[in-house]
XYZ file of C-alpha atoms in Angstrom:
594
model
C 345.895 69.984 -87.471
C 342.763 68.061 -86.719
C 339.633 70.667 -85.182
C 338.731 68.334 -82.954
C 342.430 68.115 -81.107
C 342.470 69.873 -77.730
C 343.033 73.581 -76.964
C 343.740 75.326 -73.716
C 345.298 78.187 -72.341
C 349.212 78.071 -71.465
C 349.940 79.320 -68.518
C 353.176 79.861 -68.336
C 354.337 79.256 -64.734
C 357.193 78.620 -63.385
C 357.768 76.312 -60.376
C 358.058 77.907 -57.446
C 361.602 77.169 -55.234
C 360.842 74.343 -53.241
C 362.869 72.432 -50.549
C 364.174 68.964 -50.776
C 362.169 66.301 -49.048
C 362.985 64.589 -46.242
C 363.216 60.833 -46.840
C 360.147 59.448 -48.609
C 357.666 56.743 -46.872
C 356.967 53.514 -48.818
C 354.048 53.694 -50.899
C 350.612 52.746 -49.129
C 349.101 49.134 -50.330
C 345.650 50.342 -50.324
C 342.900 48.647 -52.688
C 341.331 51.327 -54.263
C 337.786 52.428 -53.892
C 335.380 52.036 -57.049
C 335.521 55.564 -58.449
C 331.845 57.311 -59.053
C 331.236 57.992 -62.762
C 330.017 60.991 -63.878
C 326.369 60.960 -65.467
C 326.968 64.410 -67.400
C 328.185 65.552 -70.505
C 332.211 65.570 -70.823
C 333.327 68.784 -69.135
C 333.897 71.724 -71.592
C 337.153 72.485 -69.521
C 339.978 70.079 -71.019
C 342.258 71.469 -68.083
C 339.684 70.440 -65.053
C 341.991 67.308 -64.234
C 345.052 69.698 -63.778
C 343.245 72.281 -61.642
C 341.605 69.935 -59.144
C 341.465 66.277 -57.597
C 345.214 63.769 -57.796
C 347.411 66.013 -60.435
C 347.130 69.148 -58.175
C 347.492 67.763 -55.636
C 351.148 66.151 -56.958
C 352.036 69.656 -58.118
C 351.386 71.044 -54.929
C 353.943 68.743 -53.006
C 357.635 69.477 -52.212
C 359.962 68.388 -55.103
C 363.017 66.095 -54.556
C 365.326 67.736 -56.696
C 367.857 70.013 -55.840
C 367.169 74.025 -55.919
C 366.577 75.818 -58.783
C 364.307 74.098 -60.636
C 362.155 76.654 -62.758
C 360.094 74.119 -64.911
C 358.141 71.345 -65.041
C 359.322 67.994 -66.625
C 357.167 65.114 -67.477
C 357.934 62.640 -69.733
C 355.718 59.773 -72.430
C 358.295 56.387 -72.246
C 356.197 54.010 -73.785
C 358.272 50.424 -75.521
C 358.293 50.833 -78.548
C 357.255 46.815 -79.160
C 353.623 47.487 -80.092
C 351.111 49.505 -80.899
C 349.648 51.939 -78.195
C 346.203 51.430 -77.711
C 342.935 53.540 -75.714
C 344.187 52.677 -72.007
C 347.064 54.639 -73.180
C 345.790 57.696 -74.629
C 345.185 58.475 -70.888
C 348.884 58.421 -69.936
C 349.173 60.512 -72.673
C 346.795 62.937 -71.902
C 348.509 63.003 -68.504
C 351.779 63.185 -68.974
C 351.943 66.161 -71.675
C 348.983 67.799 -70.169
C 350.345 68.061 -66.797
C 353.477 69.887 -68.392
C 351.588 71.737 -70.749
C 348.769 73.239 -67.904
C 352.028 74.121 -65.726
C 354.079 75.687 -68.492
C 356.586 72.784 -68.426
C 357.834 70.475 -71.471
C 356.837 66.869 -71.896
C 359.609 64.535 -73.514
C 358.413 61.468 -75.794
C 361.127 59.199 -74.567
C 361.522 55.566 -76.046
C 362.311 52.933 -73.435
C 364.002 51.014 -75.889
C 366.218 48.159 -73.807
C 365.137 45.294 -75.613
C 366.081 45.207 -79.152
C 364.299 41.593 -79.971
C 360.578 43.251 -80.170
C 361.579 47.092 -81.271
C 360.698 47.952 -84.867
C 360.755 50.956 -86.536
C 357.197 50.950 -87.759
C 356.512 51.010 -83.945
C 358.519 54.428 -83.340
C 356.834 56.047 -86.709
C 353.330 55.011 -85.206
C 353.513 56.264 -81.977
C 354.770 59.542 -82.831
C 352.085 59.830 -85.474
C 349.179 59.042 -82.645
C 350.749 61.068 -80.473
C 350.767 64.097 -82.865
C 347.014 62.796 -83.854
C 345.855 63.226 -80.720
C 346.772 66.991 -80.480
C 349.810 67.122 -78.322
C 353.277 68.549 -80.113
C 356.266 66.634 -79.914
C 359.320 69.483 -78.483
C 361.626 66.423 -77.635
C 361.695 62.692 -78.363
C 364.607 61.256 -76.261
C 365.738 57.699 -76.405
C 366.421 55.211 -73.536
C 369.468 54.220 -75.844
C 371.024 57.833 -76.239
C 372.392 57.048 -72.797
C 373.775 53.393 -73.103
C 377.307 55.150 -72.411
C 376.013 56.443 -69.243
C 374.026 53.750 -67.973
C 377.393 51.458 -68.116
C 379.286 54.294 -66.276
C 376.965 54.162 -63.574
C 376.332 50.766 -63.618
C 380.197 50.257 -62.565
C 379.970 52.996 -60.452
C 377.110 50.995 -58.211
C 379.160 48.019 -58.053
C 381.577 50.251 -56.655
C 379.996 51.328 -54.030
C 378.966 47.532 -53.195
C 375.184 47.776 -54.425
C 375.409 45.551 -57.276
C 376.964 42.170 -58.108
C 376.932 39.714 -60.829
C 375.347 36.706 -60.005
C 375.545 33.048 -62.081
C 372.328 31.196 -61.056
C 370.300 29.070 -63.364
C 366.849 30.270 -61.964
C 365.216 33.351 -61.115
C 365.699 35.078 -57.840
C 362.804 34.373 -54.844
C 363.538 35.737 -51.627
C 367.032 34.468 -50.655
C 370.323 35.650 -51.156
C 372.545 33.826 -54.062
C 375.706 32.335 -53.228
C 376.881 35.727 -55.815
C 375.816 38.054 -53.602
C 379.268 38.368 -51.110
C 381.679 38.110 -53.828
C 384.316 40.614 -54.123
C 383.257 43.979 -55.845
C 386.834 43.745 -57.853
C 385.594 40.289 -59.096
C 382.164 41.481 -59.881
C 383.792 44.350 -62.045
C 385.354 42.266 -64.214
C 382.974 39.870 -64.509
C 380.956 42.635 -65.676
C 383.191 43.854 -67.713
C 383.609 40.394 -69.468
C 379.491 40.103 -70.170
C 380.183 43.964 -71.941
C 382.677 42.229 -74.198
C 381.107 38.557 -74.690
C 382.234 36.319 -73.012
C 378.958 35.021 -72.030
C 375.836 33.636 -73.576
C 372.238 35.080 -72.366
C 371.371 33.900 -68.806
C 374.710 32.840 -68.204
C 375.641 36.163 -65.991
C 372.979 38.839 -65.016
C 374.128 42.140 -62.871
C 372.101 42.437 -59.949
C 371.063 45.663 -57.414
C 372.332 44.575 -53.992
C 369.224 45.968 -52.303
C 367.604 44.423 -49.142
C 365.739 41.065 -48.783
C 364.463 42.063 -45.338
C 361.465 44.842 -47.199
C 358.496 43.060 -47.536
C 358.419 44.796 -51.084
C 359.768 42.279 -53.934
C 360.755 45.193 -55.629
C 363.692 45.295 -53.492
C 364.628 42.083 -53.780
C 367.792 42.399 -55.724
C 366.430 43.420 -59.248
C 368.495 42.915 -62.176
C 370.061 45.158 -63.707
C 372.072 44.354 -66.875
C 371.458 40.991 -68.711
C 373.050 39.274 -71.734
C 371.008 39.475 -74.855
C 373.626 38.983 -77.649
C 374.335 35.390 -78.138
C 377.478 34.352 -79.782
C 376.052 32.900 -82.591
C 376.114 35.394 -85.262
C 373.230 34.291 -86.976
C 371.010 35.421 -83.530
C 370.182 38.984 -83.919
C 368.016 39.509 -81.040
C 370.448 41.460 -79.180
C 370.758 43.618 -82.705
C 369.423 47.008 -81.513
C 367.736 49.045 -84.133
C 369.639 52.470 -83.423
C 372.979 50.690 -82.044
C 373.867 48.340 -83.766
C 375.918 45.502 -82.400
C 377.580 47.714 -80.594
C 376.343 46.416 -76.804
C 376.132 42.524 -75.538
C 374.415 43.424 -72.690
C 371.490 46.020 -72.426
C 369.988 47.439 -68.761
C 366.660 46.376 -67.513
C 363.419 48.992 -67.278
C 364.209 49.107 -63.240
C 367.607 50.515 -63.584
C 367.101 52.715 -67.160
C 363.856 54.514 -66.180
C 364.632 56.262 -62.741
C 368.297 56.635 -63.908
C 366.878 58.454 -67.563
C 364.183 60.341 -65.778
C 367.193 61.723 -63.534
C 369.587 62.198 -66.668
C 366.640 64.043 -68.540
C 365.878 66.290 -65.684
C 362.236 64.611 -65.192
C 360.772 66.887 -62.609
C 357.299 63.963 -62.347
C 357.109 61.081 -63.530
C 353.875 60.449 -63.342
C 353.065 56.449 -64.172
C 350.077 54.151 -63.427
C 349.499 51.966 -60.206
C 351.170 49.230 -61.591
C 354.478 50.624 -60.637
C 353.440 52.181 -57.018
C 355.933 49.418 -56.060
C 358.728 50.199 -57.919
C 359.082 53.513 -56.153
C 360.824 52.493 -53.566
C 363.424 50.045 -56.045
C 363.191 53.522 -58.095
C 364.635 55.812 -55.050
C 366.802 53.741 -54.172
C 368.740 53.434 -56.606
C 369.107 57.016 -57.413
C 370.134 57.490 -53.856
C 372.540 54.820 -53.673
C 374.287 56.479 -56.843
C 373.886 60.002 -55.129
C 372.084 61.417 -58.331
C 369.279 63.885 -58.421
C 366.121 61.655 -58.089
C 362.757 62.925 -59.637
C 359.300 62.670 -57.795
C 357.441 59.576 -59.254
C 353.292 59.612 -58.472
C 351.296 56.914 -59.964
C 347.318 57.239 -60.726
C 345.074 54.511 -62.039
C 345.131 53.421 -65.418
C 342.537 52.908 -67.696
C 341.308 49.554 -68.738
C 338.238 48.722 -71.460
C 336.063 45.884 -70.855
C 334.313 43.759 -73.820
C 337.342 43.362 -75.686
C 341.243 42.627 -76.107
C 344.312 45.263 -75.645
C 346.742 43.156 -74.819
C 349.752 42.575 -77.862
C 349.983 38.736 -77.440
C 346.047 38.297 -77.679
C 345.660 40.312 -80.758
C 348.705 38.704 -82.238
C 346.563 35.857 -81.981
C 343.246 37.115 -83.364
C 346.156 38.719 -86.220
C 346.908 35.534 -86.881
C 344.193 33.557 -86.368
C 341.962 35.621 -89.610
C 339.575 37.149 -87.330
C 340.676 40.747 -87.491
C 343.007 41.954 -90.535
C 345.706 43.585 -88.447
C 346.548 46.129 -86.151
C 344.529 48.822 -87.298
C 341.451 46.764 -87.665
C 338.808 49.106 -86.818
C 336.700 46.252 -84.628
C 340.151 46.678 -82.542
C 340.632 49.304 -79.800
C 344.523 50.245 -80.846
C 344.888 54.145 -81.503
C 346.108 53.504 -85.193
C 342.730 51.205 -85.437
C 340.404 53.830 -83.327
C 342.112 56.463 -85.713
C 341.314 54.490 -89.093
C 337.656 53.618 -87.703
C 337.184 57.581 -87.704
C 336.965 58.129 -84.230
C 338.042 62.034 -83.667
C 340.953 62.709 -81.450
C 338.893 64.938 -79.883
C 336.162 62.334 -78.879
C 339.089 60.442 -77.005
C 340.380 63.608 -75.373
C 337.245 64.258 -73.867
C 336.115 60.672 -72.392
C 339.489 60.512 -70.482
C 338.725 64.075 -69.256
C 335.167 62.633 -68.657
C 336.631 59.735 -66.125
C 339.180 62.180 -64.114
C 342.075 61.285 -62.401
C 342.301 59.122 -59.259
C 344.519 56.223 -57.833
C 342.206 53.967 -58.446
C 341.901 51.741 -61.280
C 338.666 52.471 -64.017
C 337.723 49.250 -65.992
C 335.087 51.409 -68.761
C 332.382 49.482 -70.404
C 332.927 50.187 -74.472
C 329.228 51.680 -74.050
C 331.033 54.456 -72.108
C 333.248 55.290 -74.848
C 330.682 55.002 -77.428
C 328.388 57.438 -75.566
C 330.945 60.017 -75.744
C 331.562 59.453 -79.169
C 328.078 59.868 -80.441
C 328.030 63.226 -77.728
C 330.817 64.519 -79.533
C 330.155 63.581 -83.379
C 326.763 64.849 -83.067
C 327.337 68.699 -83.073
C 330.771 67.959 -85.019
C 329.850 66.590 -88.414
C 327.425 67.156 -91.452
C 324.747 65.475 -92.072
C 324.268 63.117 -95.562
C 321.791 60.727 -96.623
C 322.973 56.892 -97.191
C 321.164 53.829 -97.997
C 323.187 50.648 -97.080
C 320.993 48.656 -98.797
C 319.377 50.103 -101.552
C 316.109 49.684 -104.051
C 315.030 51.511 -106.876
C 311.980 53.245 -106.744
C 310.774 54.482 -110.376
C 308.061 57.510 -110.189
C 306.011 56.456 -112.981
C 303.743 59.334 -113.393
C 306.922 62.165 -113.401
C 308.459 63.021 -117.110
C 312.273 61.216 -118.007
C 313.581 64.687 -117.969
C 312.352 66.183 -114.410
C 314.571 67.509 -112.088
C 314.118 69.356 -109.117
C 316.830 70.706 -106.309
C 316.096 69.950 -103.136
C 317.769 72.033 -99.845
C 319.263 69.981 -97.201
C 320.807 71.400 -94.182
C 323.931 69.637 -93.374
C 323.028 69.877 -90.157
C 320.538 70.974 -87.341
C 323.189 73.411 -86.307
C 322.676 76.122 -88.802
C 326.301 77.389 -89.319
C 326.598 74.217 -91.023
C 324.818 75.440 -93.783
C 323.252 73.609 -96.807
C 323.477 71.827 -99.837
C 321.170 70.446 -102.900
C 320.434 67.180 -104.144
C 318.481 65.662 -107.471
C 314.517 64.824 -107.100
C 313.842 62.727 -110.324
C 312.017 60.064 -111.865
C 313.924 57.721 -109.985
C 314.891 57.760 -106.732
C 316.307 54.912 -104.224
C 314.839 53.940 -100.215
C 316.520 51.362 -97.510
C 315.681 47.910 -97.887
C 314.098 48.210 -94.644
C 311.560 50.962 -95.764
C 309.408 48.870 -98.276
C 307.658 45.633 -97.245
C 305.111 43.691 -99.920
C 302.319 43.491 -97.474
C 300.777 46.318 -95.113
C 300.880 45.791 -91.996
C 299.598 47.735 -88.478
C 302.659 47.972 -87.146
C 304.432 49.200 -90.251
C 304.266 52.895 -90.971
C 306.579 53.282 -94.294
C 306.346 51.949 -98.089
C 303.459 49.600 -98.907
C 301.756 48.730 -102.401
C 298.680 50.684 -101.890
C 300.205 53.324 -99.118
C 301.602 56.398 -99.363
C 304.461 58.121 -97.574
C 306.549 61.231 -97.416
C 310.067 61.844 -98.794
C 312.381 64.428 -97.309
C 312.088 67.898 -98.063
C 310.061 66.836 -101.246
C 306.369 68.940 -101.211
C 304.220 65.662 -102.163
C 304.512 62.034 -100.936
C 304.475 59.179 -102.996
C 302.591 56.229 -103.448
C 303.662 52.918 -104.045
C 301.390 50.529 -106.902
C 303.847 47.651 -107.419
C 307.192 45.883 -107.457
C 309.368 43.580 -109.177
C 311.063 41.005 -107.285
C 314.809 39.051 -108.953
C 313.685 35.576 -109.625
C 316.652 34.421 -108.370
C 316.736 35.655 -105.162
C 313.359 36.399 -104.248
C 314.259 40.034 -103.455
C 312.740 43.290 -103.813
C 314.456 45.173 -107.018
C 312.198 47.371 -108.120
C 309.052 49.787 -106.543
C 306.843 51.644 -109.162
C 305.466 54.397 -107.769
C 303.421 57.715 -108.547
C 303.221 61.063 -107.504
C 301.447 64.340 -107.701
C 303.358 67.672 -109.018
C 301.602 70.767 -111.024
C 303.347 71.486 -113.824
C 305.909 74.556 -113.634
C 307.441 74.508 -116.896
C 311.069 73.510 -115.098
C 313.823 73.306 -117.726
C 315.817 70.009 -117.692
C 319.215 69.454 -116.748
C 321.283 65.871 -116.174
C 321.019 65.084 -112.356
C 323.741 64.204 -110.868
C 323.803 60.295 -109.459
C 324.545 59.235 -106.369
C 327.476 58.024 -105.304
C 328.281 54.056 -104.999
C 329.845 53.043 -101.714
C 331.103 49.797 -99.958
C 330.272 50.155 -96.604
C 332.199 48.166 -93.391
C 329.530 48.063 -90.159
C 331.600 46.985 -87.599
C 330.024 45.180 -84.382
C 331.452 43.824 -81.518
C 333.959 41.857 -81.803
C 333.318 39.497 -78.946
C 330.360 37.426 -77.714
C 331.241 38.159 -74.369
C 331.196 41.287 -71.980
C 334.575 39.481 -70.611
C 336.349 37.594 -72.735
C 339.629 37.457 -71.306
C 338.030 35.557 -68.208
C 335.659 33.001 -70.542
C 336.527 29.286 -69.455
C 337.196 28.332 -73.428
C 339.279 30.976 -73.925
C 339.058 34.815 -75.646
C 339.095 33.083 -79.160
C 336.207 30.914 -78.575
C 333.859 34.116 -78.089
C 334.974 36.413 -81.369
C 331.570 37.157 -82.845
C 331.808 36.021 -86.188
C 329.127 38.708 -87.190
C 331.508 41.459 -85.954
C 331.743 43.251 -89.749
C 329.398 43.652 -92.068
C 329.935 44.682 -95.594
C 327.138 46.631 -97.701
C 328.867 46.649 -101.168
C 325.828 48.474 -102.927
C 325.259 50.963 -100.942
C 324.576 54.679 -102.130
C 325.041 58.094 -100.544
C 324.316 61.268 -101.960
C 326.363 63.662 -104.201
C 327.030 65.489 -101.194
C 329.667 63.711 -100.589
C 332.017 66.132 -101.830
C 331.058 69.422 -101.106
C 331.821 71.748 -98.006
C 329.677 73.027 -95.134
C 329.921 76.389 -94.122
C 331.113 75.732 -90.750
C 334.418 74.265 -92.753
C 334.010 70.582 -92.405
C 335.566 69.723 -96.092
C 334.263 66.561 -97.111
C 337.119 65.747 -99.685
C 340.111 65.666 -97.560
C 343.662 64.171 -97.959
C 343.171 62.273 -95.133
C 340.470 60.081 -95.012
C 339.534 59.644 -91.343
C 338.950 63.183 -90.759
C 336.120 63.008 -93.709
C 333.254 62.307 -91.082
C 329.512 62.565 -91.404
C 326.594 61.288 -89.962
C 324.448 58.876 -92.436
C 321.002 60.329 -91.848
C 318.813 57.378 -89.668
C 321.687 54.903 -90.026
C 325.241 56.079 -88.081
C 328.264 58.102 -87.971
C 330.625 57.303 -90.981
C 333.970 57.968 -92.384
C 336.171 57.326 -95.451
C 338.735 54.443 -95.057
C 341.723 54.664 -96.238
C 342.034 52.293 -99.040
C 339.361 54.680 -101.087
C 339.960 55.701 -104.427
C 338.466 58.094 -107.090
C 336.171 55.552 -108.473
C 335.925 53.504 -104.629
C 334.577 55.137 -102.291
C 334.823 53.095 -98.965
C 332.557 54.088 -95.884
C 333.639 52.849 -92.343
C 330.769 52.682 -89.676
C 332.469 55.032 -86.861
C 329.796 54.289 -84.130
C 325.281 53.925 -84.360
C 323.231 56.455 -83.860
C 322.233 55.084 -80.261
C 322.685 52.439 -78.616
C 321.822 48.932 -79.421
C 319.881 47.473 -76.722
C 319.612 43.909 -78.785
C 323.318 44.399 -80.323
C 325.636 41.658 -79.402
């Protein structure tokens, strides 16, 4: 399991008996207050959002269930028709924290009603991020394991008169269909005759008979059950991948997710403002069947500004070349975030960072990055890395000198420390030699002499040969002075060759969903750069004392920080004779970045 993946105390409780609720008022319309953002450091206490503020405040009220209940019951339901990306990892945090803190069980339960966009590599993923992010997987439920039971009670509410199939072309506005009044004998078996075929999609849709007088649309006569099996055998959208072709018709997310979270024994179901409307659709219906009905509270979700989440945009940026695919790391999916090297941890603590509230958080990627860099810095080794490398040859040292030089591998001494070669030869940044001295330029100049780290004498730089080709820098000769100490030679070890991805942002704009030209006209065409002769020292593969293995199976987890240049990790597509270096996040902030 990943060190950086949350830990906390269990407490163990057990709900106290509480009495059923009277009935429950509609949700208040308010528009939420801009929430005040924290200045400090993210709080040490991974359980503050639990203890204080919205969440306690949920646990403290009366439950609707019946008596008896001993335990609390959340549950994760996310589609699975995509990947899940950062605005989710708060639901996440929320929804099997809140059980966890109160010594309940959190279900992952896939809502999975609509077989055209559900693929398996979905499912794998977001039980692998899930796990990733620290939080263990008891029970993963699907929507589809009660199909059986949904159609049971879906005849049983036209049977009581709260449901009817209606025939019309268009979608519902606020009226009543010319469907609504028909008998409920009539509505049965057309029902029953959409179960077994005998119409095409959009040709018959069961509707909740609910009340058109509400001022809430969510109780204006929802559907229910709709036809997603054509006839046509060749159409496999309404193929579903657990099922089969076993159902024509499959129920919509307003009648499977309050009915499920009853079935399941969902004690909260905690969900984001989005659906502070559907609470009232979401009562009634469990009413109107007479089943146990859970308490649903909804808090404000999480939203990134600067770039994309949405599936259909980055379908488009997918397919339009500008980002590989879904785990690009310029994106801000999980699986992407993951590959990028981002620590679970680092994600655990910014959405403790923001709190919990009502009200809707829209986070500058600054904010994020911020608590990155806070949480990488005291987290990782240290290692040197040159991007952009050029030779510097110490022409006044013998071919055969080496010396070891002790590096910490970090400013936190339980880190501990490691060697590396000083020869002959040794290799600075591009950006640390310049031909000409100037006033403003403090490091490598023919004629000038500078420091090198750890190393007891600085060197001086006499000339350089440029690549007539290019016109570049490819060579410094240098010297340097060193008694002689009678070392005994032995073969240095060379650094090791890297490709290296720096990855920028990926838009132009602080807003690109809202640009007049459209999201696509504003990718940043700058957003990755590659460095393919790069170099970072042998200590690559060696261990700190504080346990930070630098030679892991999985490559994400092997993070350091490139001394002066950024936080780094291994991609995935590294091999024994590749090694490939993904930019995680800068030192600081960019003030001139794009």
């Amino acid at each position: 399991m990943d060190p950086s993946e949350a830990t906390s105390k269990q407490r163990g409780e057990s709900l106290p008996h509480r009495p059923r609720a009277s009935k429950e008022p509609n949700p208040k319309q308010e528009k939420p207050s801009k929430p005040k953002m924290p200045k400090e450091a993210p709080h040490d206490d991974p359980d503050s959002m639990f203890k204080t503020g919205f969440l306690a405040d949920v646990y403290r009220e009366a439950l609707t269930g019946p008596a008896g209940i001993v335990k609390v019951v959340t549950r994760f339901p996310p589609e699975p028709n995509g990947f899940l990306h950062l605005g989710h990892s708060k639901a996440i945090v929320i929804d099997f924290g809140f059980a966890r803190f109160h010594g309940g069980d959190c279900n992952l339960r896939f809502d999975d009603t609509n077989p055209s966009a559900e693929e398996e590599r979905y499912f794998v993923a977001i039980e692998e991020v899930i796990s990733w992010l620290g939080f263990k997987l008891t029970k993963i439920t699907y929507s589809s394991d009660n199909f059986d039971r949904l159609y049971e009670l879906a005849e049983d509410l036209i049977n009581r008169d709260g449901a009817y199939i209606c025939h019309c072309s268009r979608p519902h506005a606020r009226y009543a269909c010319p469907h609504r009044n028909r008998p409920i004998e009539e509505s049965l078996a057309e029902f029953r005759a959409m179960r077994d075929g005998k119409y095409e999609p959009q040709q018959a849709t069961l509707r909740m008979k609910q009340n058109f007088e509400d001022a809430n649309p969510q109780m204006w006569d929802l559907a229910a059950y709709r036809v997603l099996q054509s006839k046509d055998t060749e159409d496999k959208k309404g193929i579903h991948y657990r099922t089969g072709d076993k159902w024509k018709i499959y129920p919509t997310y307003d009648f499977t997710h309050c009915l499920v979270d009853s079935i399941e024994g969902v004690t909260h179901s905690l969900c984001t403002t989005e659906f502070e409307l559907s609470r009232v659709s979401y009562n009634w219906l469990c009413d109107t069947l007479g089943v146990y009905r859970p308490m649903q509270r909804e808090f404000g979700r999480l939203n990134l500004a600067g770039t994309i989440l949405s599936k259909r945009k980055i379908s488009a940026l997918i397919s339009g070349g500008h980002v590989r695919d879904w785990d690009d790391p310029r994106l801000y999916t999980l699986i992407a975030l993951r590959r990028r090297g981002v620590p679970p941890g680092a994600i655990l603590s910014f959405v403790d960072e923001l709190g919990v509230t009502k009200a809707t958080t829209t986070i500058e990627i600054k904010r994020f990055e911020q608590c990155i860099r806070r949480y990488l810095e005291t987290s990782v080794p240290r290692l040197m890395l040159i991007l952009d490398p050029i030779l510097v040859v110490i022409e006044n040292l013998p071919d055969d000198l080496l010396e070891m030089i002790e590096l910490p591998f970090s400013k936190e001494p339980e880190f501990g420390v490691h060697t590396v070669p000083f020869t002959k030869t040794i290799y600075i940044d591009r950006s640390d030699f310049r031909e000409e001295a100037s006033k403003e330029f403090f490091r490598l100049t023919p004629g000038t002499s500078v420091g090198l780290l750890k190393v007891p004498f600085p060197i001086t730089a006499t000339s350089f040969d440029k690549d007539p080709a290019s016109g570049l820098v490819i060579r410094v000769h240098a010297t340097y002075e060193r008694p002689e100490d009678g070392s005994k030679f032995k073969k240095p070890k060379t650094p090791t060759k890297a490709l290296v991805r720096v990855y920028n942002p990926l838009f132009t704009s602080d807003n690109p969903d809202s640009h007049p030209n459209g999201f696509l006209s504003v990718v940043n065409p700058n957003s990755e750069e590659v460095f393919r002769n790069a170099i970072i020292e042998t200590g690559l593969k060696r261990k700190s004392q504080k346990g930070v293995v630098l030679n892991e199976a999985t490559p994400e987890s092997v993070r350091f920080q490139g001394m002066r240049v950024g936080y780094f990790c291994l991609d995935r597509d590294t091999s024994e004779e590749n090694a490939i270096l993904n930019r995680i996040i800068s030192l600081k902030e960019d003030p001139k970045k794009v």
